[in-house]
């Protein structure tokens, strides 16, 4: 089975005014669709065909640029859409809240660390909240379409929250104001989904 572009769980305009409809439409239907198509092309006829995206990325030969960039792009955007939700955001609570407080001291300190990782990632990339086996959480950033599942990147564990800081994710509405986009992202985080991912991965 080839990988398929996942449907959004909401309309392109549902995240306005924080993320505008045109950005969402281009980002999903063009960028993410492109990564999906190119990933399928890159694995067709290889032993990667039929594996899960987590297995492909977790055992990745990092010199395989086509799978690294397009497999990362496929996975990262699939996570990104799912951790945003305009109407059912939930609240940070329970064991995830406890893990964040244990690592950072407070939600505000976590938000500062995550926002700083996103703001200071030079050029294109992502910032992440990851969980390690046992439940410890970590914030980091990665360049391009790399992510923490891949071998030898700056952090490990399973990403449960991620923000795309490529300019295509925010430039139409925010131009060079990446920090404003990061602040706005916190208004649309779907904490129910992040908590579910935490519980599965810890
Ligand atoms: Mn993107």
PDB file of C-alpha atoms and ligand atoms in Angstrom:
ATOM      1  CA  UNK A   1       0.000   0.000   0.000  1.00  0.00           C
ATOM      2  CA  UNK A   2       1.339   3.383  -0.972  1.00  0.00           C
ATOM      3  CA  UNK A   3       1.230   6.196   1.568  1.00  0.00           C
ATOM      4  CA  UNK A   4      -1.753   8.507   1.212  1.00  0.00           C
ATOM      5  CA  UNK A   5      -2.095  12.182   2.016  1.00  0.00           C
ATOM      6  CA  UNK A   6      -4.140  12.221   5.244  1.00  0.00           C
ATOM      7  CA  UNK A   7      -7.313  14.270   5.293  1.00  0.00           C
ATOM      8  CA  UNK A   8      -7.464  17.192   7.683  1.00  0.00           C
ATOM      9  CA  UNK A   9      -9.924  16.789  10.535  1.00  0.00           C
ATOM     10  CA  UNK A  10     -11.125  20.367   9.937  1.00  0.00           C
ATOM     11  CA  UNK A  11     -11.607  22.931   7.177  1.00  0.00           C
ATOM     12  CA  UNK A  12      -8.713  24.944   5.747  1.00  0.00           C
ATOM     13  CA  UNK A  13     -10.125  28.113   7.353  1.00  0.00           C
ATOM     14  CA  UNK A  14     -10.781  26.513  10.750  1.00  0.00           C
ATOM     15  CA  UNK A  15      -7.543  27.723  12.342  1.00  0.00           C
ATOM     16  CA  UNK A  16      -8.052  31.377  11.440  1.00  0.00           C
ATOM     17  CA  UNK A  17      -7.038  33.920  12.563  1.00  0.00           C
ATOM     18  CA  UNK A  18      -4.030  32.034  13.935  1.00  0.00           C
ATOM     19  CA  UNK A  19      -3.191  30.179  10.713  1.00  0.00           C
ATOM     20  CA  UNK A  20      -4.854  31.453   7.547  1.00  0.00           C
ATOM     21  CA  UNK A  21      -6.850  29.330   5.092  1.00  0.00           C
ATOM     22  CA  UNK A  22      -4.618  29.991   2.072  1.00  0.00           C
ATOM     23  CA  UNK A  23      -1.520  28.875   3.969  1.00  0.00           C
ATOM     24  CA  UNK A  24      -3.304  25.730   5.153  1.00  0.00           C
ATOM     25  CA  UNK A  25      -4.581  24.894   1.670  1.00  0.00           C
ATOM     26  CA  UNK A  26      -1.196  25.300  -0.022  1.00  0.00           C
ATOM     27  CA  UNK A  27       0.629  23.600   2.832  1.00  0.00           C
ATOM     28  CA  UNK A  28      -1.620  20.538   2.824  1.00  0.00           C
ATOM     29  CA  UNK A  29      -2.630  20.141  -0.828  1.00  0.00           C
ATOM     30  CA  UNK A  30       0.710  21.149  -2.363  1.00  0.00           C
ATOM     31  CA  UNK A  31       3.589  20.720   0.085  1.00  0.00           C
ATOM     32  CA  UNK A  32       2.386  17.690   2.041  1.00  0.00           C
ATOM     33  CA  UNK A  33       0.956  16.128  -1.088  1.00  0.00           C
ATOM     34  CA  UNK A  34       4.328  16.566  -2.779  1.00  0.00           C
ATOM     35  CA  UNK A  35       6.214  14.859   0.039  1.00  0.00           C
ATOM     36  CA  UNK A  36       3.727  11.992  -0.053  1.00  0.00           C
ATOM     37  CA  UNK A  37       4.060  11.447  -3.799  1.00  0.00           C
ATOM     38  CA  UNK A  38       7.848  11.675  -3.731  1.00  0.00           C
ATOM     39  CA  UNK A  39       8.070   9.299  -0.767  1.00  0.00           C
ATOM     40  CA  UNK A  40       6.058   6.721  -2.671  1.00  0.00           C
ATOM     41  CA  UNK A  41       8.303   7.200  -5.708  1.00  0.00           C
ATOM     42  CA  UNK A  42      11.434   6.858  -3.559  1.00  0.00           C
ATOM     43  CA  UNK A  43      10.433   3.563  -1.928  1.00  0.00           C
ATOM     44  CA  UNK A  44       8.727   1.936  -4.918  1.00  0.00           C
ATOM     45  CA  UNK A  45      10.411  -1.363  -5.691  1.00  0.00           C
ATOM     46  CA  UNK A  46      12.722  -1.193  -2.659  1.00  0.00           C
ATOM     47  CA  UNK A  47      12.625  -3.199   0.571  1.00  0.00           C
ATOM     48  CA  UNK A  48      11.103  -0.137   2.275  1.00  0.00           C
ATOM     49  CA  UNK A  49       7.862  -0.590   0.391  1.00  0.00           C
ATOM     50  CA  UNK A  50       5.164  -1.883   2.728  1.00  0.00           C
ATOM     51  CA  UNK A  51       6.940  -0.839   5.943  1.00  0.00           C
ATOM     52  CA  UNK A  52       5.348   1.629   8.371  1.00  0.00           C
ATOM     53  CA  UNK A  53       6.615   5.186   8.187  1.00  0.00           C
ATOM     54  CA  UNK A  54       7.895   4.835  11.772  1.00  0.00           C
ATOM     55  CA  UNK A  55       9.949   1.775  10.807  1.00  0.00           C
ATOM     56  CA  UNK A  56      11.264   3.462   7.677  1.00  0.00           C
ATOM     57  CA  UNK A  57      12.404   6.568   9.584  1.00  0.00           C
ATOM     58  CA  UNK A  58      13.664   4.690  12.645  1.00  0.00           C
ATOM     59  CA  UNK A  59      16.023   2.551  10.570  1.00  0.00           C
ATOM     60  CA  UNK A  60      16.809   5.169   7.985  1.00  0.00           C
ATOM     61  CA  UNK A  61      20.055   5.326   6.044  1.00  0.00           C
ATOM     62  CA  UNK A  62      20.559   9.069   6.511  1.00  0.00           C
ATOM     63  CA  UNK A  63      22.473   9.260   3.224  1.00  0.00           C
ATOM     64  CA  UNK A  64      19.237   8.369   1.414  1.00  0.00           C
ATOM     65  CA  UNK A  65      18.163  11.952   0.784  1.00  0.00           C
ATOM     66  CA  UNK A  66      14.950  11.178  -1.053  1.00  0.00           C
ATOM     67  CA  UNK A  67      13.517   9.053   1.767  1.00  0.00           C
ATOM     68  CA  UNK A  68      14.975  11.285   4.501  1.00  0.00           C
ATOM     69  CA  UNK A  69      13.415  14.452   3.082  1.00  0.00           C
ATOM     70  CA  UNK A  70      10.136  13.087   1.776  1.00  0.00           C
ATOM     71  CA  UNK A  71       9.553  10.438   4.456  1.00  0.00           C
ATOM     72  CA  UNK A  72      10.288  13.060   7.084  1.00  0.00           C
ATOM     73  CA  UNK A  73       8.003  15.518   5.328  1.00  0.00           C
ATOM     74  CA  UNK A  74       5.215  12.936   5.120  1.00  0.00           C
ATOM     75  CA  UNK A  75       5.452  11.994   8.809  1.00  0.00           C
ATOM     76  CA  UNK A  76       6.056  15.492  10.190  1.00  0.00           C
ATOM     77  CA  UNK A  77       3.073  17.085   8.483  1.00  0.00           C
ATOM     78  CA  UNK A  78       0.770  14.195   9.391  1.00  0.00           C
ATOM     79  CA  UNK A  79       1.686  14.798  13.045  1.00  0.00           C
ATOM     80  CA  UNK A  80       1.401  18.572  12.677  1.00  0.00           C
ATOM     81  CA  UNK A  81      -2.200  18.516  11.352  1.00  0.00           C
ATOM     82  CA  UNK A  82      -3.291  16.142  14.085  1.00  0.00           C
ATOM     83  CA  UNK A  83      -1.945  18.200  16.983  1.00  0.00           C
ATOM     84  CA  UNK A  84      -3.934  21.247  15.937  1.00  0.00           C
ATOM     85  CA  UNK A  85      -7.677  21.565  16.370  1.00  0.00           C
ATOM     86  CA  UNK A  86      -9.775  24.716  16.469  1.00  0.00           C
ATOM     87  CA  UNK A  87     -12.813  23.330  18.248  1.00  0.00           C
ATOM     88  CA  UNK A  88     -11.643  20.575  20.568  1.00  0.00           C
ATOM     89  CA  UNK A  89      -8.383  21.763  22.030  1.00  0.00           C
ATOM     90  CA  UNK A  90      -8.776  20.271  25.460  1.00  0.00           C
ATOM     91  CA  UNK A  91      -6.455  21.332  28.209  1.00  0.00           C
ATOM     92  CA  UNK A  92      -3.045  20.183  29.288  1.00  0.00           C
ATOM     93  CA  UNK A  93      -3.805  17.847  32.178  1.00  0.00           C
ATOM     94  CA  UNK A  94      -3.006  14.529  33.785  1.00  0.00           C
ATOM     95  CA  UNK A  95       0.230  12.631  33.310  1.00  0.00           C
ATOM     96  CA  UNK A  96       1.445  14.803  30.419  1.00  0.00           C
ATOM     97  CA  UNK A  97       1.044  17.931  32.525  1.00  0.00           C
ATOM     98  CA  UNK A  98       2.928  16.186  35.328  1.00  0.00           C
ATOM     99  CA  UNK A  99       5.741  15.182  32.960  1.00  0.00           C
ATOM    100  CA  UNK A 100       6.048  18.736  31.597  1.00  0.00           C
ATOM    101  CA  UNK A 101       6.120  20.185  35.101  1.00  0.00           C
ATOM    102  CA  UNK A 102       8.703  17.610  36.191  1.00  0.00           C
ATOM    103  CA  UNK A 103      11.022  18.526  33.307  1.00  0.00           C
ATOM    104  CA  UNK A 104      10.491  22.283  32.975  1.00  0.00           C
ATOM    105  CA  UNK A 105       8.996  23.357  36.306  1.00  0.00           C
ATOM    106  CA  UNK A 106       5.882  24.957  34.822  1.00  0.00           C
ATOM    107  CA  UNK A 107       3.839  25.186  31.652  1.00  0.00           C
ATOM    108  CA  UNK A 108       5.177  28.695  31.011  1.00  0.00           C
ATOM    109  CA  UNK A 109       8.761  27.453  31.239  1.00  0.00           C
ATOM    110  CA  UNK A 110       7.945  24.642  28.799  1.00  0.00           C
ATOM    111  CA  UNK A 111       6.294  27.141  26.437  1.00  0.00           C
ATOM    112  CA  UNK A 112       9.407  29.329  26.593  1.00  0.00           C
ATOM    113  CA  UNK A 113      11.702  26.384  25.840  1.00  0.00           C
ATOM    114  CA  UNK A 114       9.558  25.127  22.951  1.00  0.00           C
ATOM    115  CA  UNK A 115       9.129  28.632  21.510  1.00  0.00           C
ATOM    116  CA  UNK A 116      12.848  29.302  21.754  1.00  0.00           C
ATOM    117  CA  UNK A 117      13.680  26.020  20.011  1.00  0.00           C
ATOM    118  CA  UNK A 118      11.253  26.953  17.222  1.00  0.00           C
ATOM    119  CA  UNK A 119      12.426  30.555  16.932  1.00  0.00           C
ATOM    120  CA  UNK A 120      16.139  29.759  16.894  1.00  0.00           C
ATOM    121  CA  UNK A 121      16.080  26.829  14.453  1.00  0.00           C
ATOM    122  CA  UNK A 122      18.177  28.422  11.710  1.00  0.00           C
ATOM    123  CA  UNK A 123      16.494  28.269   8.327  1.00  0.00           C
ATOM    124  CA  UNK A 124      13.904  25.567   7.733  1.00  0.00           C
ATOM    125  CA  UNK A 125      12.989  22.922  10.259  1.00  0.00           C
ATOM    126  CA  UNK A 126      10.820  21.857  13.160  1.00  0.00           C
ATOM    127  CA  UNK A 127      10.642  22.139  16.935  1.00  0.00           C
ATOM    128  CA  UNK A 128       9.459  19.146  18.927  1.00  0.00           C
ATOM    129  CA  UNK A 129       8.208  17.904  22.224  1.00  0.00           C
ATOM    130  CA  UNK A 130       9.373  14.288  22.505  1.00  0.00           C
ATOM    131  CA  UNK A 131       8.733  11.561  25.025  1.00  0.00           C
ATOM    132  CA  UNK A 132      11.219   8.894  26.029  1.00  0.00           C
ATOM    133  CA  UNK A 133      10.397   5.414  27.297  1.00  0.00           C
ATOM    134  CA  UNK A 134       9.530   5.881  30.955  1.00  0.00           C
ATOM    135  CA  UNK A 135       7.741   9.151  30.302  1.00  0.00           C
ATOM    136  CA  UNK A 136      10.469  11.810  30.415  1.00  0.00           C
ATOM    137  CA  UNK A 137       9.827  14.651  27.957  1.00  0.00           C
ATOM    138  CA  UNK A 138      12.321  16.729  25.969  1.00  0.00           C
ATOM    139  CA  UNK A 139      12.234  19.784  23.692  1.00  0.00           C
ATOM    140  CA  UNK A 140      14.499  20.079  20.657  1.00  0.00           C
ATOM    141  CA  UNK A 141      14.613  21.219  17.065  1.00  0.00           C
ATOM    142  CA  UNK A 142      15.744  19.593  13.830  1.00  0.00           C
ATOM    143  CA  UNK A 143      16.640  21.031  10.416  1.00  0.00           C
ATOM    144  CA  UNK A 144      14.758  20.519   7.159  1.00  0.00           C
ATOM    145  CA  UNK A 145      12.414  17.485   7.388  1.00  0.00           C
ATOM    146  CA  UNK A 146      14.481  15.560   9.926  1.00  0.00           C
ATOM    147  CA  UNK A 147      12.727  14.383  13.072  1.00  0.00           C
ATOM    148  CA  UNK A 148      13.559  12.640  16.359  1.00  0.00           C
ATOM    149  CA  UNK A 149      12.642   9.196  15.047  1.00  0.00           C
ATOM    150  CA  UNK A 150      15.644   9.279  12.727  1.00  0.00           C
ATOM    151  CA  UNK A 151      19.015   7.920  13.859  1.00  0.00           C
ATOM    152  CA  UNK A 152      21.586  10.375  15.130  1.00  0.00           C
ATOM    153  CA  UNK A 153      19.544  13.590  15.184  1.00  0.00           C
ATOM    154  CA  UNK A 154      19.722  16.091  18.051  1.00  0.00           C
ATOM    155  CA  UNK A 155      17.135  14.330  20.202  1.00  0.00           C
ATOM    156  CA  UNK A 156      15.452  10.994  20.463  1.00  0.00           C
ATOM    157  CA  UNK A 157      12.242   9.477  21.674  1.00  0.00           C
ATOM    158  CA  UNK A 158       8.863   9.848  20.020  1.00  0.00           C
ATOM    159  CA  UNK A 159       7.664  13.275  18.877  1.00  0.00           C
ATOM    160  CA  UNK A 160       4.214  14.062  20.281  1.00  0.00           C
ATOM    161  CA  UNK A 161       3.983  17.776  19.398  1.00  0.00           C
ATOM    162  CA  UNK A 162       5.692  19.567  16.544  1.00  0.00           C
ATOM    163  CA  UNK A 163       5.648  22.952  14.874  1.00  0.00           C
ATOM    164  CA  UNK A 164       6.701  23.522  11.280  1.00  0.00           C
ATOM    165  CA  UNK A 165       8.940  26.595  11.073  1.00  0.00           C
ATOM    166  CA  UNK A 166       9.600  26.443   7.341  1.00  0.00           C
ATOM    167  CA  UNK A 167       8.634  29.823   5.879  1.00  0.00           C
ATOM    168  CA  UNK A 168       5.897  28.119   3.827  1.00  0.00           C
ATOM    169  CA  UNK A 169       4.116  27.451   7.146  1.00  0.00           C
ATOM    170  CA  UNK A 170       3.658  31.114   8.036  1.00  0.00           C
ATOM    171  CA  UNK A 171       5.033  33.575   5.476  1.00  0.00           C
ATOM    172  CA  UNK A 172       1.742  34.635   3.818  1.00  0.00           C
ATOM    173  CA  UNK A 173       0.313  35.872   7.107  1.00  0.00           C
ATOM    174  CA  UNK A 174       3.340  36.571   9.271  1.00  0.00           C
ATOM    175  CA  UNK A 175       6.134  37.328   6.743  1.00  0.00           C
ATOM    176  CA  UNK A 176       9.352  37.346   8.781  1.00  0.00           C
ATOM    177  CA  UNK A 177       7.595  37.384  12.159  1.00  0.00           C
ATOM    178  CA  UNK A 178       8.219  33.757  13.080  1.00  0.00           C
ATOM    179  CA  UNK A 179       7.815  34.458  16.835  1.00  0.00           C
ATOM    180  CA  UNK A 180       4.263  35.753  16.270  1.00  0.00           C
ATOM    181  CA  UNK A 181       3.381  32.562  14.385  1.00  0.00           C
ATOM    182  CA  UNK A 182       4.823  30.439  17.205  1.00  0.00           C
ATOM    183  CA  UNK A 183       2.774  32.357  19.767  1.00  0.00           C
ATOM    184  CA  UNK A 184      -0.351  31.886  17.628  1.00  0.00           C
ATOM    185  CA  UNK A 185       0.309  28.139  17.331  1.00  0.00           C
ATOM    186  CA  UNK A 186      -0.238  27.810  21.074  1.00  0.00           C
ATOM    187  CA  UNK A 187      -3.859  28.927  20.526  1.00  0.00           C
ATOM    188  CA  UNK A 188      -4.648  25.925  18.324  1.00  0.00           C
ATOM    189  CA  UNK A 189      -2.791  23.049  19.979  1.00  0.00           C
ATOM    190  CA  UNK A 190      -5.004  20.003  20.443  1.00  0.00           C
ATOM    191  CA  UNK A 191      -3.873  18.887  23.898  1.00  0.00           C
ATOM    192  CA  UNK A 192      -6.178  15.883  23.847  1.00  0.00           C
ATOM    193  CA  UNK A 193      -4.268  14.502  20.880  1.00  0.00           C
ATOM    194  CA  UNK A 194      -0.862  15.321  22.388  1.00  0.00           C
ATOM    195  CA  UNK A 195      -1.865  13.559  25.635  1.00  0.00           C
ATOM    196  CA  UNK A 196      -3.048  10.529  23.680  1.00  0.00           C
ATOM    197  CA  UNK A 197       0.274  10.362  21.853  1.00  0.00           C
ATOM    198  CA  UNK A 198       2.126  10.725  25.173  1.00  0.00           C
ATOM    199  CA  UNK A 199       0.225   7.826  26.721  1.00  0.00           C
ATOM    200  CA  UNK A 200       0.938   5.588  23.719  1.00  0.00           C
ATOM    201  CA  UNK A 201       4.637   6.437  23.428  1.00  0.00           C
ATOM    202  CA  UNK A 202       5.848   6.680  27.051  1.00  0.00           C
TER     203      UNK A 202
HETATM  204 MN1  LIG B   1       5.663  22.312   5.958  1.00  0.00          MN
END
